[in-house]
Tab-separated table of C-alpha atoms and ligand atoms in Angstrom:
chain	number	residue	atom	x	y	z
H	1471	UNK	CA	74.387	88.753	75.630
H	1472	UNK	CA	70.730	88.976	76.541
H	1473	UNK	CA	68.643	86.333	74.834
H	1474	UNK	CA	66.235	87.574	72.163
H	1475	UNK	CA	62.528	87.828	72.862
H	1476	UNK	CA	59.906	86.083	70.733
H	1477	UNK	CA	57.965	88.625	68.705
H	1478	UNK	CA	54.555	88.285	67.134
H	1479	UNK	CA	51.614	90.139	65.655
H	1480	UNK	CA	49.211	91.161	68.389
H	1481	UNK	CA	46.646	92.948	66.237
H	1482	UNK	CA	45.929	93.790	62.592
H	1483	UNK	CA	43.788	96.304	60.736
H	1484	UNK	CA	43.165	97.425	57.189
H	1485	UNK	CA	41.481	100.093	55.147
H	1486	UNK	CA	40.597	100.119	51.471
H	1487	UNK	CA	39.047	103.226	49.909
H	1488	UNK	CA	35.430	103.244	48.911
H	1489	UNK	CA	35.660	104.012	45.184
H	1490	UNK	CA	35.577	100.653	43.388
H	1491	UNK	CA	36.698	100.603	39.765
H	1492	UNK	CA	35.852	97.409	37.890
H	1493	UNK	CA	37.577	96.036	34.796
H	1494	UNK	CA	34.556	97.246	32.838
H	1495	UNK	CA	35.200	100.754	34.146
H	1496	UNK	CA	38.838	100.398	33.023
H	1497	UNK	CA	37.595	99.476	29.529
H	1498	UNK	CA	36.301	103.040	29.288
H	1499	UNK	CA	39.727	104.481	30.114
H	1500	UNK	CA	42.143	102.301	28.117
H	1501	UNK	CA	41.911	99.773	25.293
H	1502	UNK	CA	41.513	96.656	27.441
H	1503	UNK	CA	38.913	94.051	28.340
H	1504	UNK	CA	37.603	92.376	31.452
H	1505	UNK	CA	38.457	89.064	29.797
H	1506	UNK	CA	42.137	90.010	29.195
H	1507	UNK	CA	42.656	91.323	32.707
H	1508	UNK	CA	40.958	88.357	34.367
H	1509	UNK	CA	42.704	85.627	32.392
H	1510	UNK	CA	46.164	87.219	32.656
H	1511	UNK	CA	46.040	88.406	36.246
H	1512	UNK	CA	42.913	87.265	38.081
H	1513	UNK	CA	42.090	90.907	38.887
H	1514	UNK	CA	38.409	91.872	38.661
H	1515	UNK	CA	38.425	95.319	40.293
H	1516	UNK	CA	40.567	97.722	42.273
H	1517	UNK	CA	39.740	100.560	44.655
H	1518	UNK	CA	41.062	104.087	44.137
H	1519	UNK	CA	41.384	106.641	46.904
H	1520	UNK	CA	39.427	109.885	46.738
H	1521	UNK	CA	41.280	112.851	45.239
H	1522	UNK	CA	41.881	114.399	48.643
H	1523	UNK	CA	42.685	111.106	50.389
H	1524	UNK	CA	46.387	110.339	50.848
H	1525	UNK	CA	48.569	107.377	51.724
H	1526	UNK	CA	48.962	108.628	55.314
H	1527	UNK	CA	45.166	109.017	55.671
H	1528	UNK	CA	44.637	105.394	54.699
H	1529	UNK	CA	47.609	104.256	56.793
H	1530	UNK	CA	46.251	106.022	59.882
H	1531	UNK	CA	42.834	104.374	59.466
H	1532	UNK	CA	44.387	100.915	59.154
H	1533	UNK	CA	46.696	101.656	62.103
H	1534	UNK	CA	43.842	102.645	64.434
H	1535	UNK	CA	42.027	99.397	63.640
H	1536	UNK	CA	45.181	97.371	64.311
H	1537	UNK	CA	45.719	99.185	67.619
H	1538	UNK	CA	42.120	98.505	68.604
H	1539	UNK	CA	42.523	94.808	67.775
H	1540	UNK	CA	45.787	94.708	69.742
H	1541	UNK	CA	44.249	96.665	72.597
H	1542	UNK	CA	47.110	99.131	72.474
H	1543	UNK	CA	46.828	102.900	72.923
H	1544	UNK	CA	48.707	105.509	70.905
H	1545	UNK	CA	51.035	106.388	73.769
H	1546	UNK	CA	52.189	102.764	73.991
H	1547	UNK	CA	53.536	102.799	70.424
H	1548	UNK	CA	57.349	103.029	70.469
H	1549	UNK	CA	58.036	103.050	66.741
H	1550	UNK	CA	56.096	103.451	63.501
H	1551	UNK	CA	57.461	102.018	60.253
H	1552	UNK	CA	55.594	102.674	57.017
H	1553	UNK	CA	56.439	100.636	53.934
H	1554	UNK	CA	55.381	102.667	50.900
H	1555	UNK	CA	56.551	103.646	47.452
H	1556	UNK	CA	53.830	106.294	47.168
H	1557	UNK	CA	54.478	108.652	50.099
H	1558	UNK	CA	52.286	111.740	50.586
H	1559	UNK	CA	55.370	113.903	50.054
H	1560	UNK	CA	59.106	113.405	49.628
H	1561	UNK	CA	59.571	115.202	52.925
H	1562	UNK	CA	58.378	114.679	55.671
H	1563	UNK	CA	58.049	110.909	55.758
H	1564	UNK	CA	54.612	109.310	55.680
H	1565	UNK	CA	55.381	107.664	59.048
H	1566	UNK	CA	55.689	111.113	60.675
H	1567	UNK	CA	52.354	112.155	59.169
H	1568	UNK	CA	50.759	108.961	60.503
H	1569	UNK	CA	52.276	109.549	63.938
H	1570	UNK	CA	50.582	112.928	64.065
H	1571	UNK	CA	47.248	111.585	62.780
H	1572	UNK	CA	47.024	108.794	65.354
H	1573	UNK	CA	48.529	110.841	68.182
H	1574	UNK	CA	51.454	108.520	68.912
H	1575	UNK	CA	53.592	111.458	69.937
H	1576	UNK	CA	56.183	109.536	71.894
H	1577	UNK	CA	57.180	107.233	69.071
H	1578	UNK	CA	60.052	107.151	66.612
H	1579	UNK	CA	58.889	107.061	62.990
H	1580	UNK	CA	60.363	106.375	59.577
H	1581	UNK	CA	59.505	105.105	56.097
H	1582	UNK	CA	61.054	102.202	54.313
H	1583	UNK	CA	60.899	101.690	50.571
H	1584	UNK	CA	61.076	98.173	49.234
H	1585	UNK	CA	58.019	98.508	46.986
H	1586	UNK	CA	55.641	95.553	47.239
H	1587	UNK	CA	57.840	93.791	49.821
H	1588	UNK	CA	57.492	96.844	52.063
H	1589	UNK	CA	55.288	95.323	54.729
H	1590	UNK	CA	57.370	92.174	55.144
H	1591	UNK	CA	60.561	94.249	55.360
H	1592	UNK	CA	58.928	96.588	57.875
H	1593	UNK	CA	57.832	93.625	59.970
H	1594	UNK	CA	61.318	92.196	60.036
H	1595	UNK	CA	62.880	95.535	61.017
H	1596	UNK	CA	60.235	96.025	63.708
H	1597	UNK	CA	60.682	92.502	64.990
H	1598	UNK	CA	64.365	93.094	65.643
H	1599	UNK	CA	63.680	96.195	67.735
H	1600	UNK	CA	61.233	94.225	69.884
H	1601	UNK	CA	63.393	91.087	70.014
H	1602	UNK	CA	66.338	92.995	71.473
H	1603	UNK	CA	64.124	94.648	74.060
H	1604	UNK	CA	64.756	98.147	72.744
H	1605	UNK	CA	61.046	98.631	72.026
H	1606	UNK	CA	57.867	96.918	73.189
H	1607	UNK	CA	55.242	97.924	70.649
H	1608	UNK	CA	56.019	98.613	67.023
H	1609	UNK	CA	53.364	99.656	64.518
H	1610	UNK	CA	54.159	98.386	61.008
H	1611	UNK	CA	52.139	99.575	58.053
H	1612	UNK	CA	52.007	98.943	54.319
H	1613	UNK	CA	50.109	101.746	52.562
H	1614	UNK	CA	49.879	102.974	48.984
H	1615	UNK	CA	48.047	105.407	46.781
H	1616	UNK	CA	49.310	103.936	43.536
H	1617	UNK	CA	46.555	105.585	41.524
H	1618	UNK	CA	48.560	108.835	41.728
H	1619	UNK	CA	51.481	107.160	39.919
H	1620	UNK	CA	49.646	105.176	37.248
H	1621	UNK	CA	49.808	106.135	33.603
H	1622	UNK	CA	46.202	105.876	32.476
H	1623	UNK	CA	47.443	105.771	28.894
H	1624	UNK	CA	49.493	102.597	29.520
H	1625	UNK	CA	47.126	99.645	29.573
H	1626	UNK	CA	49.910	97.225	30.490
H	1627	UNK	CA	50.323	98.771	33.968
H	1628	UNK	CA	47.310	100.880	34.928
H	1629	UNK	CA	44.929	97.906	35.099
H	1630	UNK	CA	47.085	96.076	37.636
H	1631	UNK	CA	47.200	98.324	40.692
H	1632	UNK	CA	44.935	99.665	43.423
H	1633	UNK	CA	45.069	101.742	46.628
H	1634	UNK	CA	44.827	100.651	50.264
H	1635	UNK	CA	46.537	100.213	53.616
H	1636	UNK	CA	47.149	97.450	56.126
H	1637	UNK	CA	48.775	97.543	59.563
H	1638	UNK	CA	49.919	95.315	62.381
H	1639	UNK	CA	51.104	95.899	65.930
H	1640	UNK	CA	54.143	93.836	66.881
H	1641	UNK	CA	54.964	92.987	70.451
H	1642	UNK	CA	56.589	90.354	72.645
H	1643	UNK	CA	54.774	86.987	72.699
H	1644	UNK	CA	55.100	83.653	74.473
H	1645	UNK	CA	58.238	81.726	73.566
H	1646	UNK	CA	57.772	79.464	70.557
H	1647	UNK	CA	55.106	81.752	69.079
H	1648	UNK	CA	55.213	84.682	66.698
H	1649	UNK	CA	57.644	85.079	63.827
H	1650	UNK	CA	59.652	81.851	63.700
H	1651	UNK	CA	61.893	82.581	60.738
H	1652	UNK	CA	62.312	85.051	57.939
H	1653	UNK	CA	64.223	85.952	54.821
H	1654	UNK	CA	64.778	89.320	53.181
H	1655	UNK	CA	66.494	89.736	49.836
H	1656	UNK	CA	67.266	92.140	47.037
H	1657	UNK	CA	68.698	92.055	43.529
H	1658	UNK	CA	69.614	95.593	42.555
H	1659	UNK	CA	70.993	94.443	39.201
H	1660	UNK	CA	67.365	94.037	38.075
H	1661	UNK	CA	66.287	97.404	39.473
H	1662	UNK	CA	65.248	98.829	36.133
H	1663	UNK	CA	62.493	96.305	35.373
H	1664	UNK	CA	60.056	98.148	37.658
H	1665	UNK	CA	60.554	101.892	38.083
H	1666	UNK	CA	59.401	105.486	38.241
H	1667	UNK	CA	61.993	107.443	36.265
H	1668	UNK	CA	61.511	111.035	37.299
H	1669	UNK	CA	60.896	113.001	40.469
H	1670	UNK	CA	64.138	111.979	42.177
H	1671	UNK	CA	67.447	113.838	42.016
H	1672	UNK	CA	68.540	111.961	38.921
H	1673	UNK	CA	65.703	113.446	36.930
H	1674	UNK	CA	63.961	116.198	38.873
H	1675	UNK	CA	60.483	117.188	37.787
H	1676	UNK	CA	60.601	119.467	34.748
H	1677	UNK	CA	58.384	120.403	31.849
H	1678	UNK	CA	60.174	117.750	29.832
H	1679	UNK	CA	59.642	114.951	32.393
H	1680	UNK	CA	55.969	115.833	32.503
H	1681	UNK	CA	55.695	115.805	28.727
H	1682	UNK	CA	57.504	112.475	28.517
H	1683	UNK	CA	55.216	110.966	31.186
H	1684	UNK	CA	58.188	109.969	33.306
H	1685	UNK	CA	56.467	110.320	36.679
H	1686	UNK	CA	54.558	107.083	36.299
H	1687	UNK	CA	55.297	103.424	37.031
H	1688	UNK	CA	56.744	101.480	34.127
H	1689	UNK	CA	57.416	97.784	34.120
H	1690	UNK	CA	58.895	94.933	32.128
H	1691	UNK	CA	56.017	92.559	32.908
H	1692	UNK	CA	57.461	89.267	31.778
H	1693	UNK	CA	60.808	89.829	33.572
H	1694	UNK	CA	58.959	90.652	36.784
H	1695	UNK	CA	56.722	87.635	36.259
H	1696	UNK	CA	59.649	85.231	35.910
H	1697	UNK	CA	61.421	86.676	38.921
H	1698	UNK	CA	58.248	86.530	40.995
H	1699	UNK	CA	57.366	82.931	40.199
H	1700	UNK	CA	60.849	81.760	41.126
H	1701	UNK	CA	61.385	83.874	44.242
H	1702	UNK	CA	57.934	83.347	45.801
H	1703	UNK	CA	58.512	79.596	45.679
H	1704	UNK	CA	62.117	79.558	46.857
H	1705	UNK	CA	61.743	82.183	49.611
H	1706	UNK	CA	58.695	80.338	50.987
H	1707	UNK	CA	60.529	77.026	51.061
H	1708	UNK	CA	63.568	78.645	52.687
H	1709	UNK	CA	61.645	80.126	55.611
H	1710	UNK	CA	59.819	76.859	56.228
H	1711	UNK	CA	63.144	75.055	56.395
H	1712	UNK	CA	64.775	77.767	58.555
H	1713	UNK	CA	61.918	77.393	61.041
H	1714	UNK	CA	62.741	73.680	61.263
H	1715	UNK	CA	59.368	72.787	59.777
H	1716	UNK	CA	58.168	70.726	56.839
H	1717	UNK	CA	55.530	71.657	54.270
H	1718	UNK	CA	52.966	69.528	56.118
H	1719	UNK	CA	53.209	71.908	59.083
H	1720	UNK	CA	52.073	74.934	57.073
H	1721	UNK	CA	48.328	75.658	57.251
H	1722	UNK	CA	47.963	78.888	55.350
H	1723	UNK	CA	49.643	81.208	52.868
H	1724	UNK	CA	49.334	84.995	52.628
H	1725	UNK	CA	51.120	85.993	49.412
H	1726	UNK	CA	51.643	89.317	47.701
H	1727	UNK	CA	48.724	89.922	45.320
H	1728	UNK	CA	50.223	90.767	41.937
H	1729	UNK	CA	48.973	88.025	39.699
H	1730	UNK	CA	46.864	84.911	40.277
H	1731	UNK	CA	49.247	82.818	38.245
H	1732	UNK	CA	52.187	83.862	40.431
H	1733	UNK	CA	50.134	83.013	43.537
H	1734	UNK	CA	49.151	79.606	42.127
H	1735	UNK	CA	52.775	78.780	41.398
H	1736	UNK	CA	53.759	79.655	44.981
H	1737	UNK	CA	50.865	77.647	46.439
H	1738	UNK	CA	51.932	74.673	44.353
H	1739	UNK	CA	55.483	74.884	45.712
H	1740	UNK	CA	54.068	74.808	49.253
H	1741	UNK	CA	51.654	71.958	48.419
H	1742	UNK	CA	48.716	74.100	49.525
H	1743	UNK	CA	45.305	74.045	47.813
H	1744	UNK	CA	43.976	77.507	46.927
H	1745	UNK	CA	41.433	77.330	49.782
H	1746	UNK	CA	44.443	77.671	52.085
H	1747	UNK	CA	45.604	80.850	50.389
H	1748	UNK	CA	44.278	84.346	51.064
H	1749	UNK	CA	43.378	85.949	47.749
H	1750	UNK	CA	42.074	89.508	47.418
H	1751	UNK	CA	43.429	90.704	44.082
H	1752	UNK	CA	40.085	89.824	42.505
H	1753	UNK	CA	38.592	92.774	44.402
H	1754	UNK	CA	41.594	95.043	45.121
H	1755	UNK	CA	44.241	94.417	42.445
H	1756	UNK	CA	47.877	94.839	43.431
H	1757	UNK	CA	48.138	97.327	46.320
H	1758	UNK	CA	51.909	96.961	46.513
H	1759	UNK	CA	53.064	97.188	50.163
H	1760	UNK	CA	49.429	97.142	51.324
H	1761	UNK	CA	48.535	93.833	49.664
H	1762	UNK	CA	50.039	91.474	52.245
H	1763	UNK	CA	48.802	93.259	55.406
H	1764	UNK	CA	45.281	93.756	53.985
H	1765	UNK	CA	45.151	90.060	53.036
H	1766	UNK	CA	46.471	89.071	56.461
H	1767	UNK	CA	43.903	91.218	58.268
H	1768	UNK	CA	41.105	89.749	56.155
H	1769	UNK	CA	42.263	86.182	56.799
H	1770	UNK	CA	42.332	86.806	60.559
H	1771	UNK	CA	38.957	88.559	60.642
H	1772	UNK	CA	37.391	85.858	58.451
H	1773	UNK	CA	38.635	83.235	60.932
H	1774	UNK	CA	40.854	81.525	58.375
H	1775	UNK	CA	43.900	81.838	60.613
H	1776	UNK	CA	43.451	80.251	64.035
H	1777	UNK	CA	45.426	79.895	67.237
H	1778	UNK	CA	48.083	77.218	66.732
H	1779	UNK	CA	48.293	77.695	62.951
H	1780	UNK	CA	51.496	78.227	61.051
H	1781	UNK	CA	51.272	80.763	58.255
H	1782	UNK	CA	53.716	81.773	55.525
H	1783	UNK	CA	53.801	85.416	54.383
H	1784	UNK	CA	55.672	86.069	51.139
H	1785	UNK	CA	56.088	89.017	48.805
H	1786	UNK	CA	58.244	90.462	46.044
H	1787	UNK	CA	58.516	93.813	44.393
H	1788	UNK	CA	60.488	96.539	42.719
H	1789	UNK	CA	64.127	96.845	43.651
H	1790	UNK	CA	63.960	94.026	43.013
H	1791	UNK	CA	63.243	92.882	46.538
H	1792	UNK	CA	61.575	90.006	48.299
H	1793	UNK	CA	60.717	88.859	51.797
H	1794	UNK	CA	59.067	85.938	53.547
H	1795	UNK	CA	58.404	84.712	57.064
H	1796	UNK	CA	56.678	81.961	59.020
H	1797	UNK	CA	54.314	82.965	61.819
H	1798	UNK	CA	53.160	80.650	64.579
H	1799	UNK	CA	49.834	81.915	65.958
W	1234	UNK	CA	64.612	65.850	23.361
W	1235	UNK	CA	61.388	66.348	21.426
W	1236	UNK	CA	59.507	64.010	23.758
W	1237	UNK	CA	60.793	65.772	26.873
W	1238	UNK	CA	59.900	69.191	25.437
W	1239	UNK	CA	56.457	67.939	24.496
W	1240	UNK	CA	55.929	66.487	27.963
W	1241	UNK	CA	56.826	69.795	29.637
W	1242	UNK	CA	54.551	71.785	27.340
W	1243	UNK	CA	51.565	69.503	27.868
W	1244	UNK	CA	52.111	69.483	31.603
W	1245	UNK	CA	52.383	73.276	31.814
W	1246	UNK	CA	49.250	73.771	29.731
W	1247	UNK	CA	47.390	71.013	31.563
W	1248	UNK	CA	46.691	69.219	28.286
W	1249	UNK	CA	46.031	65.532	27.720
W	1250	UNK	CA	49.054	63.267	27.077
W	1251	UNK	CA	47.737	62.203	23.692
W	1252	UNK	CA	47.302	65.731	22.355
W	1253	UNK	CA	48.828	65.735	18.879
W	1254	UNK	CA	52.112	67.641	18.939
W	1255	UNK	CA	54.548	67.772	16.032
W	1256	UNK	CA	57.610	69.952	15.402
W	1257	UNK	CA	55.299	72.181	13.332
W	1258	UNK	CA	52.848	72.722	16.189
W	1259	UNK	CA	52.638	76.344	17.383
W	1260	UNK	CA	52.200	76.984	21.093
W	1261	UNK	CA	50.016	80.001	20.655
W	1262	UNK	CA	48.073	79.186	17.504
W	1263	UNK	CA	47.562	75.432	17.876
W	1264	UNK	CA	47.764	74.838	21.613
W	1265	UNK	CA	46.084	78.160	22.510
W	1266	UNK	CA	48.788	79.201	24.966
W	1267	UNK	CA	48.689	82.888	25.917
W	1268	UNK	CA	51.784	85.045	26.460
W	1269	UNK	CA	52.048	84.159	30.142
W	1270	UNK	CA	51.703	80.434	29.436
W	1271	UNK	CA	54.611	80.896	27.056
W	1272	UNK	CA	56.686	82.587	29.773
W	1273	UNK	CA	55.894	79.747	32.175
W	1274	UNK	CA	56.837	77.131	29.595
W	1275	UNK	CA	60.135	78.898	28.862
W	1276	UNK	CA	60.838	78.957	32.612
W	1277	UNK	CA	60.139	75.247	32.847
W	1278	UNK	CA	62.680	74.618	30.056
W	1279	UNK	CA	65.220	76.824	31.815
W	1280	UNK	CA	64.806	74.841	35.028
W	1281	UNK	CA	64.748	71.439	33.341
W	1282	UNK	CA	67.732	71.948	31.038
W	1283	UNK	CA	69.648	74.393	33.232
W	1284	UNK	CA	69.947	77.015	30.498
W	1285	UNK	CA	68.866	80.625	30.074
W	1286	UNK	CA	66.505	81.561	27.286
W	1287	UNK	CA	66.435	85.348	26.818
W	1288	UNK	CA	63.159	86.940	25.703
W	1289	UNK	CA	64.897	88.129	22.541
W	1290	UNK	CA	65.427	84.469	21.552
W	1291	UNK	CA	62.065	83.226	22.781
W	1292	UNK	CA	60.302	85.785	20.580
W	1293	UNK	CA	61.727	84.067	17.487
W	1294	UNK	CA	60.299	80.635	18.205
W	1295	UNK	CA	57.621	79.929	15.605
W	1296	UNK	CA	56.893	76.350	16.569
W	1297	UNK	CA	58.004	73.505	18.796
W	1298	UNK	CA	60.677	72.429	16.294
W	1299	UNK	CA	62.377	75.822	16.802
W	1300	UNK	CA	62.311	75.351	20.571
W	1301	UNK	CA	63.822	71.877	20.352
W	1302	UNK	CA	66.546	73.114	17.986
W	1303	UNK	CA	67.390	76.017	20.324
W	1304	UNK	CA	67.577	73.842	23.422
W	1305	UNK	CA	69.692	71.258	21.569
W	1306	UNK	CA	72.122	73.990	20.510
W	1307	UNK	CA	72.426	75.175	24.135
W	1308	UNK	CA	72.791	71.789	25.755
W	1309	UNK	CA	75.030	70.152	23.154
T	1073	COA	C1	51.584	92.340	33.408
T	1073	COA	C2	51.341	90.957	32.887
T	1073	COA	C3	49.955	90.486	33.290
T	1073	COA	C4	51.412	91.032	31.377
T	1073	COA	O1	51.270	89.771	30.808
T	1073	COA	P1	52.131	89.355	29.542
T	1073	COA	O2	51.588	88.093	29.066
T	1073	COA	O3	53.576	89.438	29.925
T	1073	COA	O4	51.726	90.499	28.574
T	1073	COA	P2	52.565	91.194	27.437
T	1073	COA	O5	53.121	92.437	27.991
T	1073	COA	O6	53.468	90.198	26.813
T	1073	COA	O7	51.399	91.553	26.497
T	1073	COA	C5	50.711	90.624	25.709
T	1073	COA	C6	49.778	91.380	24.825
T	1073	COA	O8	48.688	91.901	25.600
T	1073	COA	C7	48.577	93.306	25.409
T	1073	COA	N1	48.153	93.930	26.633
T	1073	COA	C8	48.904	94.392	27.662
T	1073	COA	N2	48.128	94.909	28.605
T	1073	COA	C9	46.859	94.783	28.182
T	1073	COA	C10	45.610	95.128	28.736
T	1073	COA	N3	45.476	95.719	29.922
T	1073	COA	N4	44.505	94.843	28.021
T	1073	COA	C11	44.580	94.252	26.834
T	1073	COA	N5	45.739	93.903	26.257
T	1073	COA	C12	46.868	94.156	26.928
T	1073	COA	C13	49.959	93.738	25.009
T	1073	COA	O9	49.906	94.948	24.307
T	1073	COA	C14	50.414	92.592	24.158
T	1073	COA	O10	49.830	92.702	22.878
T	1073	COA	P3	50.709	92.436	21.570
T	1073	COA	O11	51.218	91.040	21.724
T	1073	COA	O12	49.705	92.632	20.507
T	1073	COA	O13	51.789	93.484	21.646
T	1073	COA	C15	52.365	89.971	33.415
T	1073	COA	O14	53.582	90.168	32.764
T	1073	COA	C16	52.586	90.079	34.886
T	1073	COA	O15	51.692	89.896	35.674
T	1073	COA	N6	53.831	90.339	35.310
T	1073	COA	C17	54.168	90.534	36.678
T	1073	COA	C18	53.878	91.942	37.022
T	1073	COA	C19	53.894	92.211	38.472
T	1073	COA	O16	53.722	91.352	39.255
T	1073	COA	N7	54.104	93.477	38.790
T	1073	COA	C20	54.031	93.963	40.090
T	1073	COA	C21	55.229	93.686	40.870
T	1073	COA	S1	54.980	94.083	42.535
C-alpha cells in the first residue's frame, strides 16, 4: 500500500454579504431585544444576502479569494465540495454552480449536507482524496443563505442565524504538517431537534405546507444546547489526544459560532483563554457551515494563526452531526 | 447532598461561596439564573451524579429543595 500524503490548508478566503442587520433592527421584526439576544447568545448582528444573491454566488466569491491566497488557478482544482444546508436549488448541486462560476471546468463537484458541521466534514472528505494521491487540489467550501429559510415570525430561531461563505484549498504539505487528526460523528436518533419539515419527498411543497410555515428551520434550543456543550468539549479533547498532543500544545481554537456560552464551555475544556479563540458571532451570528471557514480565514488574515501553531477546529450541527480536527501550520 | 448541589450551583453561576442558599432558594428568582444557566446547571448535575434529568422534570423544579429531592430519588 502506498503511504498516505500529509494534507493541509494552502489558502483560505471568505465572503459575507453587505447588508448588516443589528439586534435593534431585529426588534422591529419580532418581539425581541438586543439585551436578550446578547446575553443568551453573544450575537450582536448578522448579515443577510441581497434578494438576488445566492449561496453559490457567495461560495464562488469566497472560493476565488481562497484560490488567490493559495496561488492556485481554476484549472488546477480537481474537486469542489460544498457543505451547505441552503443550496440554491435541489438540483443541480451548489458545487456544480460554483464550478461554473469560477471556471474550474475540469473538476469533480458535489454537495455534502451535515448542516453546521458541513465545512469540517467537507475538509475531511477532501483530505482523504488528497492523502491517497487521487487528487492534488481540493476546494472545500461552507456557504449558506439561511435568511431564505428563517421564519421571521419565530423569534426563538430567526435572531440566531446569518448568511455567508468561507472556503479553503487543500493540497499536499510537508510531512508532519497539515491536518494531524480528526473526528467526524453523527447521532441520527436526535435528528428531529433541528429541522426543516417540508420541501423534501416526505412532505413536498403544497399550499398546506406553506400555510403551516413548514419550510422554515425549527429547533429545540435547549436540547441542541446540551448536545453542543458536551460534544464540542469531547470532540476537541479527542482530536488533541489522537494527534498525540496535550492541551498545552494547542495555541488556538476556531469553533462553530452558534452561541457564546457554547464556545466558552469548549474553550474551558481546552484550557484556552478567550483571546485564543476566534469569535465572529458578535458580528455575523450563526452562519451554519460558513461559520468555521469564515472564522478561520479571519484568524489567518488577522495574523492570529502563525506558522508552527497548532489549531483545533470544532463544530456541531443538525443531524445531529459534529466534527473536529487539529491543524499544524 | 444539599451541600454538593449548592456548590455546583454557585460554581456554575460564578457566585461567592457564602451566598445564602437554602432549600427554599429559587435559581431563577433568587439567584437570577436565566434559562440557559439553568440548562448548564442541570447538565452539571447530570455529569456529577451520572443521571439523566429530562426537561419535563427540570421544568417542575421550583426551588433547590426540589432539585435535591429529585437527585436523591435518582441516586438512591
Ligand atoms: C436558542 C437559545 C439561545 C435559547 O435559549 P433558551 O434559554 O433555551 O431559551 P428558551 O427557548 O428556553 O426561551 C426562554 C424564554 O425566552 C423567550 N425567547 C426566545 N427567543 C427570544 C428572543 N429572540 N427574544 C426574546 N425572548 C425570546 C422564550 O419565548 C422563552 O420565554 P418564556 O419562558 O416566557 O416562554 C439556546 O437554546 C441555544 O443557543 N441553543 C443552541 C442553539 C444552536 O446552537 N443552534 C444552532 C445549531 S447549529
